[in-house]
Amino acid sequence: MSQLCKVKIKKLLITIAVLLLFTKTFQISAKYVPANQFFKTLTADTTPLKTTTKRVPVVLKTDTSLRKDTIRKPGDTIKRIQVIDTLTLSRDSLDAPVHYSASDSAVLLIPSKQFILYGQAKTNYNDVALEAAVINYNQQTQLITAFGGRDTSNNPLNKPKFTQGGATSISDTIVYNMKSGKGLTKNTYYQEGEIFVNAQVVKKVTPDIAYAFNNRFTTCNLDTPHFDIKTRKMKLINNKLAVSGPAHFEFEGVPIPIYIPFGIYPLNRGRHSGVLAPQFTTNDQFGLGLEGLGFYKVLNDNFDVTIRSNLYSYGGWSLNVNPRYFKRYHYTGNLSFSLQKTKILNAAYYSAPKEEFTQNKSFFVSWSHSLDSKARPGVSFNANVNAGSTKFNTYVPNNAYRNYQNQLSSSISYNKTWGDGKYNLSFNALHNQNDNLHLVNLSLPNIAFSANTVYPFRKEERIGQEKWYEKLGISYTGNFFNQISFYDTAFNFRRIIDTIQWGVQHNIPISLSLPALGPFIVSPSISFSERWFGQKMELLDWNTADHKVDTVLRKGFYAAREVQMGLSANTRIFGTVNFKKSSNIVAIRHEIKPNIGLSYKPDMVKNYYKEVRADSQGHKVRYSQLNTGSSIGAFSEGRFGGLTFGIDNLFEMKVRDKNDTSGDGTRKVRLIDGLSINSGYNFFGDSLKLLPFNISFRSTLFDKISITGGALINPYLTDSFGRNINKLVWNGDRFSIGRFSSGNLAISTSLQSKKANKEKLQTTVDPTLTPDEQQRQLDYIRENPTDFVDFDIPWNLSLSFSLNFARYVASDLKLKTETNANINVNGDFSLTPKWKIGGGTYFDFRTAKLQALNLFVTRDMHCWQMAININIGNYKSFSITINPKSGLLRDLRINRSRSFYNF
């Protein structure tokens, strides 16, 4: 024993001798010491010793020989001990304080240097926490031993619980060296992240590494798990991974004769690099395959890369490289580049003389970028690029969303605002392509500049009320457009240069805000517009030899101008009808919003309008030479000076609220949200002076059914070629409201048994994601339905119907009517609390075909999940997947998928 320890023990014995003069409850034989007196005993010596050794706490360990000495004297109270002793010990003691507490008692064995806590004992040392019924600390060996107790029914009570570095274990017995970090536990239940381990013996060799013997581990959180993986030996590295030897599965305690030679189970938290496990698939057209095989690499805190690939036995493959970057308060974005070699077995090869395989090589590029508004106030930069081969989406397997997507679009924009928001400058680049037509349109660069309204006659320091002329405001907007069009099947750089079309547009509106004239608001306005074109189009008369109209494009600089002047007035009219007090309807309210305006526009573009003979019969068509298909069109022909008028209506009803207990409560019910009719009359027109009537309607019935509609009514009769003649439809013997030129109707509703569980994730695809991200999101939803399907809703139904039609003059100069109608139905219902069945369909009335039908069946099996998906249509597919719900074992799946293509 060191000299310092002898001195300290001598001082402690003197203190105890003094205390014996006043009490007989403490004996050197180490019998029961009440908690309140033990506090006094430990803190009686307050005179520090002069020594070079550091001050450390007294530490803990259990002596089972004292467990029976727990009889308390009358009047003694049980207090929780929570004290840091300041005994000065030798240099080989612990390097940090130990916080400890106990609800029953504490015993100090001076000769053997043992400290024992009884009853809900707790200790904390650095990042180590220990809880148990009894804790014994031996200072000589620096071992701490903990074990649980039993209640009056002989059931386990207060089993030792050990926590270090976020890992928790519950055992029958724990032996731990608090200095070296080594330990031994028996019958341990160990949790690391999502994994639960039960081992007969666990040996901790370092603070981060442990070895386990006779293990069972699972991701099921039940006391008796539904499944587990049994292995004889396992090594666990805290927050990194677990490695096991040969292992096999057990379901409901029944061994399954499926063995794996070894297992590697990642336990990392947060972002970390690693291999992305594939899934095995079989497909009659692609062959056997591995899908999703790849690697995820974290390059730094702001950059990572994901690489995925699909491999098929018939020779097809695909590769996707997806780097992502992010810097807080600066920018975020990701880039995706995909290569795809398709080799599909033709189903009709053996019944028809056809190539055995359909082969195709394609690529796809997507990029999204967003600049944080805090990085550079007043400046924004955003990009959303989607471009690639026209056949890429067609050959993506098991993805009806991508297979039907034949329109791609991209945009890149830079915007800068300065002068306290008065001025704005933006640069844009746009792209769109039609995969069916193989047509690609590029619009770049597009430049726009705008200056907000300025008031030239307004004084900087206003005195009194503003004059009417001080409210005169003027603003400016200017745009530059450049457009390129080409077919990707006939790409030629020289031809692309020939298709360049540019144009410039200037708009200068002048406005004046006048004070209200009673119930009327009057607003005068005047605007000037000018457009510049880089080419014009000339149509030649009908070519009798080739039976067509020849077109000639002439390069140059061409300008067109337009001036509009107007005066408008609007007001609001209210009307209410009240009902009897005995009626459930309190009142109906009608709001009318009429508007009227006078406008004038001179004909300043008549020199650019020509007539051409369009067929062999001599019919002539009038056209504008500036309508060359560029981003800016030509001004309309003719002088207009006339009247524009319109009316909008709102109907709502106030009814008695049956849920109000006072009997006087009411609630509003919208009957019609809007019913508007607009038209005009051109006094200067030589014919067709009455303008078409534009009607729109919107309403929400019962707060469930949304209805919107609109129509364009032509008040004039037409000839056999669809051209208007100067004769109103209601001038004849039979009255008619007009001829419908176009119309649309949309009805939608969503019904469910009760409100959705807000904790569930949304299953709609985010349109701002790249196609690859959308695909991965859909795959994740399909393979992990229990994370998204709300089993608390017995049923859910969504319906939508769309109808639109249009009448137009076709290229053969004949009047045609095109009508499109479709219906979408989506829904699901819970067959049982764990079974969910649903699906959706899209029916096209024009083709009278079921364009797409998808069905799904999901089963929540607590720690496992099952998903069955069926797609029927031009692209047919079937898949069934069974896998654990835990992200740790989610790639351990049983899956079967098949897909079929109709080309």
mmCIF file with all atom_site columns, N, CA, C and O in Angstrom, residues 653-676:
data_model
loop_
_atom_site.group_PDB
_atom_site.id
_atom_site.type_symbol
_atom_site.label_atom_id
_atom_site.label_alt_id
_atom_site.label_comp_id
_atom_site.label_asym_id
_atom_site.label_entity_id
_atom_site.label_seq_id
_atom_site.pdbx_PDB_ins_code
_atom_site.Cartn_x
_atom_site.Cartn_y
_atom_site.Cartn_z
_atom_site.occupancy
_atom_site.B_iso_or_equiv
_atom_site.pdbx_formal_charge
_atom_site.auth_seq_id
_atom_site.auth_comp_id
_atom_site.auth_asym_id
_atom_site.auth_atom_id
_atom_site.pdbx_PDB_model_num
ATOM 1  N N  . MET A 1 653 ? -74.196 30.627 -50.179 1.00 0.00 ? 653 MET A N  1
ATOM 2  C CA . MET A 1 653 ? -75.387 30.429 -49.352 1.00 0.00 ? 653 MET A CA 1
ATOM 3  C C  . MET A 1 653 ? -74.965 30.290 -47.898 1.00 0.00 ? 653 MET A C  1
ATOM 4  O O  . MET A 1 653 ? -73.937 29.679 -47.585 1.00 0.00 ? 653 MET A O  1
ATOM 5  N N  . LYS A 1 654 ? -75.765 30.871 -47.014 1.00 0.00 ? 654 LYS A N  1
ATOM 6  C CA . LYS A 1 654 ? -75.542 30.745 -45.591 1.00 0.00 ? 654 LYS A CA 1
ATOM 7  C C  . LYS A 1 654 ? -76.618 29.821 -45.013 1.00 0.00 ? 654 LYS A C  1
ATOM 8  O O  . LYS A 1 654 ? -77.820 30.062 -45.182 1.00 0.00 ? 654 LYS A O  1
ATOM 9  N N  . VAL A 1 655 ? -76.161 28.743 -44.358 1.00 0.00 ? 655 VAL A N  1
ATOM 10 C CA . VAL A 1 655 ? -77.086 27.748 -43.800 1.00 0.00 ? 655 VAL A CA 1
ATOM 11 C C  . VAL A 1 655 ? -76.815 27.617 -42.311 1.00 0.00 ? 655 VAL A C  1
ATOM 12 O O  . VAL A 1 655 ? -75.775 28.042 -41.793 1.00 0.00 ? 655 VAL A O  1
ATOM 13 N N  . ARG A 1 656 ? -77.763 27.024 -41.626 1.00 0.00 ? 656 ARG A N  1
ATOM 14 C CA . ARG A 1 656 ? -77.621 26.821 -40.184 1.00 0.00 ? 656 ARG A CA 1
ATOM 15 C C  . ARG A 1 656 ? -76.666 25.650 -39.917 1.00 0.00 ? 656 ARG A C  1
ATOM 16 O O  . ARG A 1 656 ? -76.726 24.621 -40.584 1.00 0.00 ? 656 ARG A O  1
ATOM 17 N N  . ASP A 1 657 ? -75.820 25.860 -38.936 1.00 0.00 ? 657 ASP A N  1
ATOM 18 C CA . ASP A 1 657 ? -74.835 24.843 -38.568 1.00 0.00 ? 657 ASP A CA 1
ATOM 19 C C  . ASP A 1 657 ? -75.464 23.892 -37.559 1.00 0.00 ? 657 ASP A C  1
ATOM 20 O O  . ASP A 1 657 ? -75.762 24.268 -36.423 1.00 0.00 ? 657 ASP A O  1
ATOM 21 N N  . LYS A 1 658 ? -75.668 22.643 -37.992 1.00 0.00 ? 658 LYS A N  1
ATOM 22 C CA . LYS A 1 658 ? -76.300 21.660 -37.111 1.00 0.00 ? 658 LYS A CA 1
ATOM 23 C C  . LYS A 1 658 ? -75.387 21.230 -35.978 1.00 0.00 ? 658 LYS A C  1
ATOM 24 O O  . LYS A 1 658 ? -75.852 20.693 -34.970 1.00 0.00 ? 658 LYS A O  1
ATOM 25 N N  . ASN A 1 659 ? -74.079 21.455 -36.110 1.00 0.00 ? 659 ASN A N  1
ATOM 26 C CA . ASN A 1 659 ? -73.143 21.060 -35.051 1.00 0.00 ? 659 ASN A CA 1
ATOM 27 C C  . ASN A 1 659 ? -73.012 22.112 -33.967 1.00 0.00 ? 659 ASN A C  1
ATOM 28 O O  . ASN A 1 659 ? -72.366 21.862 -32.954 1.00 0.00 ? 659 ASN A O  1
ATOM 29 N N  . ASP A 1 660 ? -73.611 23.280 -34.188 1.00 0.00 ? 660 ASP A N  1
ATOM 30 C CA . ASP A 1 660 ? -73.544 24.352 -33.199 1.00 0.00 ? 660 ASP A CA 1
ATOM 31 C C  . ASP A 1 660 ? -74.616 24.121 -32.133 1.00 0.00 ? 660 ASP A C  1
ATOM 32 O O  . ASP A 1 660 ? -75.804 24.034 -32.435 1.00 0.00 ? 660 ASP A O  1
ATOM 33 N N  . THR A 1 661 ? -74.209 24.009 -30.878 1.00 0.00 ? 661 THR A N  1
ATOM 34 C CA . THR A 1 661 ? -75.158 23.710 -29.794 1.00 0.00 ? 661 THR A CA 1
ATOM 35 C C  . THR A 1 661 ? -76.010 24.905 -29.410 1.00 0.00 ? 661 THR A C  1
ATOM 36 O O  . THR A 1 661 ? -77.079 24.740 -28.817 1.00 0.00 ? 661 THR A O  1
ATOM 37 N N  . SER A 1 662 ? -75.562 26.131 -29.736 1.00 0.00 ? 662 SER A N  1
ATOM 38 C CA . SER A 1 662 ? -76.351 27.314 -29.367 1.00 0.00 ? 662 SER A CA 1
ATOM 39 C C  . SER A 1 662 ? -77.590 27.465 -30.229 1.00 0.00 ? 662 SER A C  1
ATOM 40 O O  . SER A 1 662 ? -78.539 28.163 -29.849 1.00 0.00 ? 662 SER A O  1
ATOM 41 N N  . GLY A 1 663 ? -77.602 26.878 -31.420 1.00 0.00 ? 663 GLY A N  1
ATOM 42 C CA . GLY A 1 663 ? -78.741 26.987 -32.320 1.00 0.00 ? 663 GLY A CA 1
ATOM 43 C C  . GLY A 1 663 ? -78.711 28.187 -33.214 1.00 0.00 ? 663 GLY A C  1
ATOM 44 O O  . GLY A 1 663 ? -79.539 28.313 -34.124 1.00 0.00 ? 663 GLY A O  1
ATOM 45 N N  . ASP A 1 664 ? -77.753 29.121 -32.986 1.00 0.00 ? 664 ASP A N  1
ATOM 46 C CA . ASP A 1 664 ? -77.665 30.332 -33.808 1.00 0.00 ? 664 ASP A CA 1
ATOM 47 C C  . ASP A 1 664 ? -76.478 30.295 -34.763 1.00 0.00 ? 664 ASP A C  1
ATOM 48 O O  . ASP A 1 664 ? -76.261 31.250 -35.510 1.00 0.00 ? 664 ASP A O  1
ATOM 49 N N  . GLY A 1 665 ? -75.710 29.232 -34.727 1.00 0.00 ? 665 GLY A N  1
ATOM 50 C CA . GLY A 1 665 ? -74.526 29.161 -35.568 1.00 0.00 ? 665 GLY A CA 1
ATOM 51 C C  . GLY A 1 665 ? -74.874 28.960 -37.031 1.00 0.00 ? 665 GLY A C  1
ATOM 52 O O  . GLY A 1 665 ? -75.842 28.282 -37.379 1.00 0.00 ? 665 GLY A O  1
ATOM 53 N N  . THR A 1 666 ? -74.065 29.561 -37.880 1.00 0.00 ? 666 THR A N  1
ATOM 54 C CA . THR A 1 666 ? -74.258 29.432 -39.328 1.00 0.00 ? 666 THR A CA 1
ATOM 55 C C  . THR A 1 666 ? -72.915 29.135 -39.990 1.00 0.00 ? 666 THR A C  1
ATOM 56 O O  . THR A 1 666 ? -71.857 29.319 -39.389 1.00 0.00 ? 666 THR A O  1
ATOM 57 N N  . ARG A 1 667 ? -72.970 28.672 -41.213 1.00 0.00 ? 667 ARG A N  1
ATOM 58 C CA . ARG A 1 667 ? -71.764 28.446 -42.005 1.00 0.00 ? 667 ARG A CA 1
ATOM 59 C C  . ARG A 1 667 ? -72.066 28.778 -43.462 1.00 0.00 ? 667 ARG A C  1
ATOM 60 O O  . ARG A 1 667 ? -73.209 28.699 -43.909 1.00 0.00 ? 667 ARG A O  1
ATOM 61 N N  . LYS A 1 668 ? -71.001 29.159 -44.184 1.00 0.00 ? 668 LYS A N  1
ATOM 62 C CA . LYS A 1 668 ? -71.140 29.546 -45.581 1.00 0.00 ? 668 LYS A CA 1
ATOM 63 C C  . LYS A 1 668 ? -70.887 28.354 -46.499 1.00 0.00 ? 668 LYS A C  1
ATOM 64 O O  . LYS A 1 668 ? -69.987 27.555 -46.248 1.00 0.00 ? 668 LYS A O  1
ATOM 65 N N  . VAL A 1 669 ? -71.662 28.290 -47.564 1.00 0.00 ? 669 VAL A N  1
ATOM 66 C CA . VAL A 1 669 ? -71.514 27.242 -48.565 1.00 0.00 ? 669 VAL A CA 1
ATOM 67 C C  . VAL A 1 669 ? -71.408 27.916 -49.923 1.00 0.00 ? 669 VAL A C  1
ATOM 68 O O  . VAL A 1 669 ? -72.308 28.660 -50.327 1.00 0.00 ? 669 VAL A O  1
ATOM 69 N N  . ARG A 1 670 ? -70.299 27.680 -50.622 1.00 0.00 ? 670 ARG A N  1
ATOM 70 C CA . ARG A 1 670 ? -70.115 28.250 -51.956 1.00 0.00 ? 670 ARG A CA 1
ATOM 71 C C  . ARG A 1 670 ? -70.901 27.424 -52.973 1.00 0.00 ? 670 ARG A C  1
ATOM 72 O O  . ARG A 1 670 ? -70.682 26.224 -53.101 1.00 0.00 ? 670 ARG A O  1
ATOM 73 N N  . LEU A 1 671 ? -71.766 28.063 -53.725 1.00 0.00 ? 671 LEU A N  1
ATOM 74 C CA . LEU A 1 671 ? -72.508 27.382 -54.779 1.00 0.00 ? 671 LEU A CA 1
ATOM 75 C C  . LEU A 1 671 ? -71.760 27.485 -56.105 1.00 0.00 ? 671 LEU A C  1
ATOM 76 O O  . LEU A 1 671 ? -71.548 26.482 -56.789 1.00 0.00 ? 671 LEU A O  1
ATOM 77 N N  . ILE A 1 672 ? -71.391 28.693 -56.486 1.00 0.00 ? 672 ILE A N  1
ATOM 78 C CA . ILE A 1 672 ? -70.614 28.930 -57.705 1.00 0.00 ? 672 ILE A CA 1
ATOM 79 C C  . ILE A 1 672 ? -69.493 29.890 -57.361 1.00 0.00 ? 672 ILE A C  1
ATOM 80 O O  . ILE A 1 672 ? -69.739 31.022 -56.925 1.00 0.00 ? 672 ILE A O  1
ATOM 81 N N  . ASP A 1 673 ? -68.267 29.437 -57.514 1.00 0.00 ? 673 ASP A N  1
ATOM 82 C CA . ASP A 1 673 ? -67.125 30.303 -57.224 1.00 0.00 ? 673 ASP A CA 1
ATOM 83 C C  . ASP A 1 673 ? -66.930 31.373 -58.285 1.00 0.00 ? 673 ASP A C  1
ATOM 84 O O  . ASP A 1 673 ? -66.387 32.441 -57.998 1.00 0.00 ? 673 ASP A O  1
ATOM 85 N N  . GLY A 1 674 ? -67.333 31.079 -59.484 1.00 0.00 ? 674 GLY A N  1
ATOM 86 C CA . GLY A 1 674 ? -67.201 32.066 -60.539 1.00 0.00 ? 674 GLY A CA 1
ATOM 87 C C  . GLY A 1 674 ? -67.898 31.626 -61.808 1.00 0.00 ? 674 GLY A C  1
ATOM 88 O O  . GLY A 1 674 ? -67.791 30.476 -62.222 1.00 0.00 ? 674 GLY A O  1
ATOM 89 N N  . LEU A 1 675 ? -68.635 32.539 -62.427 1.00 0.00 ? 675 LEU A N  1
ATOM 90 C CA . LEU A 1 675 ? -69.274 32.325 -63.721 1.00 0.00 ? 675 LEU A CA 1
ATOM 91 C C  . LEU A 1 675 ? -69.109 33.624 -64.500 1.00 0.00 ? 675 LEU A C  1
ATOM 92 O O  . LEU A 1 675 ? -69.761 34.619 -64.207 1.00 0.00 ? 675 LEU A O  1
ATOM 93 N N  . SER A 1 676 ? -68.213 33.605 -65.469 1.00 0.00 ? 676 SER A N  1
ATOM 94 C CA . SER A 1 676 ? -67.883 34.835 -66.177 1.00 0.00 ? 676 SER A CA 1
ATOM 95 C C  . SER A 1 676 ? -68.163 34.689 -67.666 1.00 0.00 ? 676 SER A C  1
ATOM 96 O O  . SER A 1 676 ? -68.023 33.607 -68.243 1.00 0.00 ? 676 SER A O  1
#
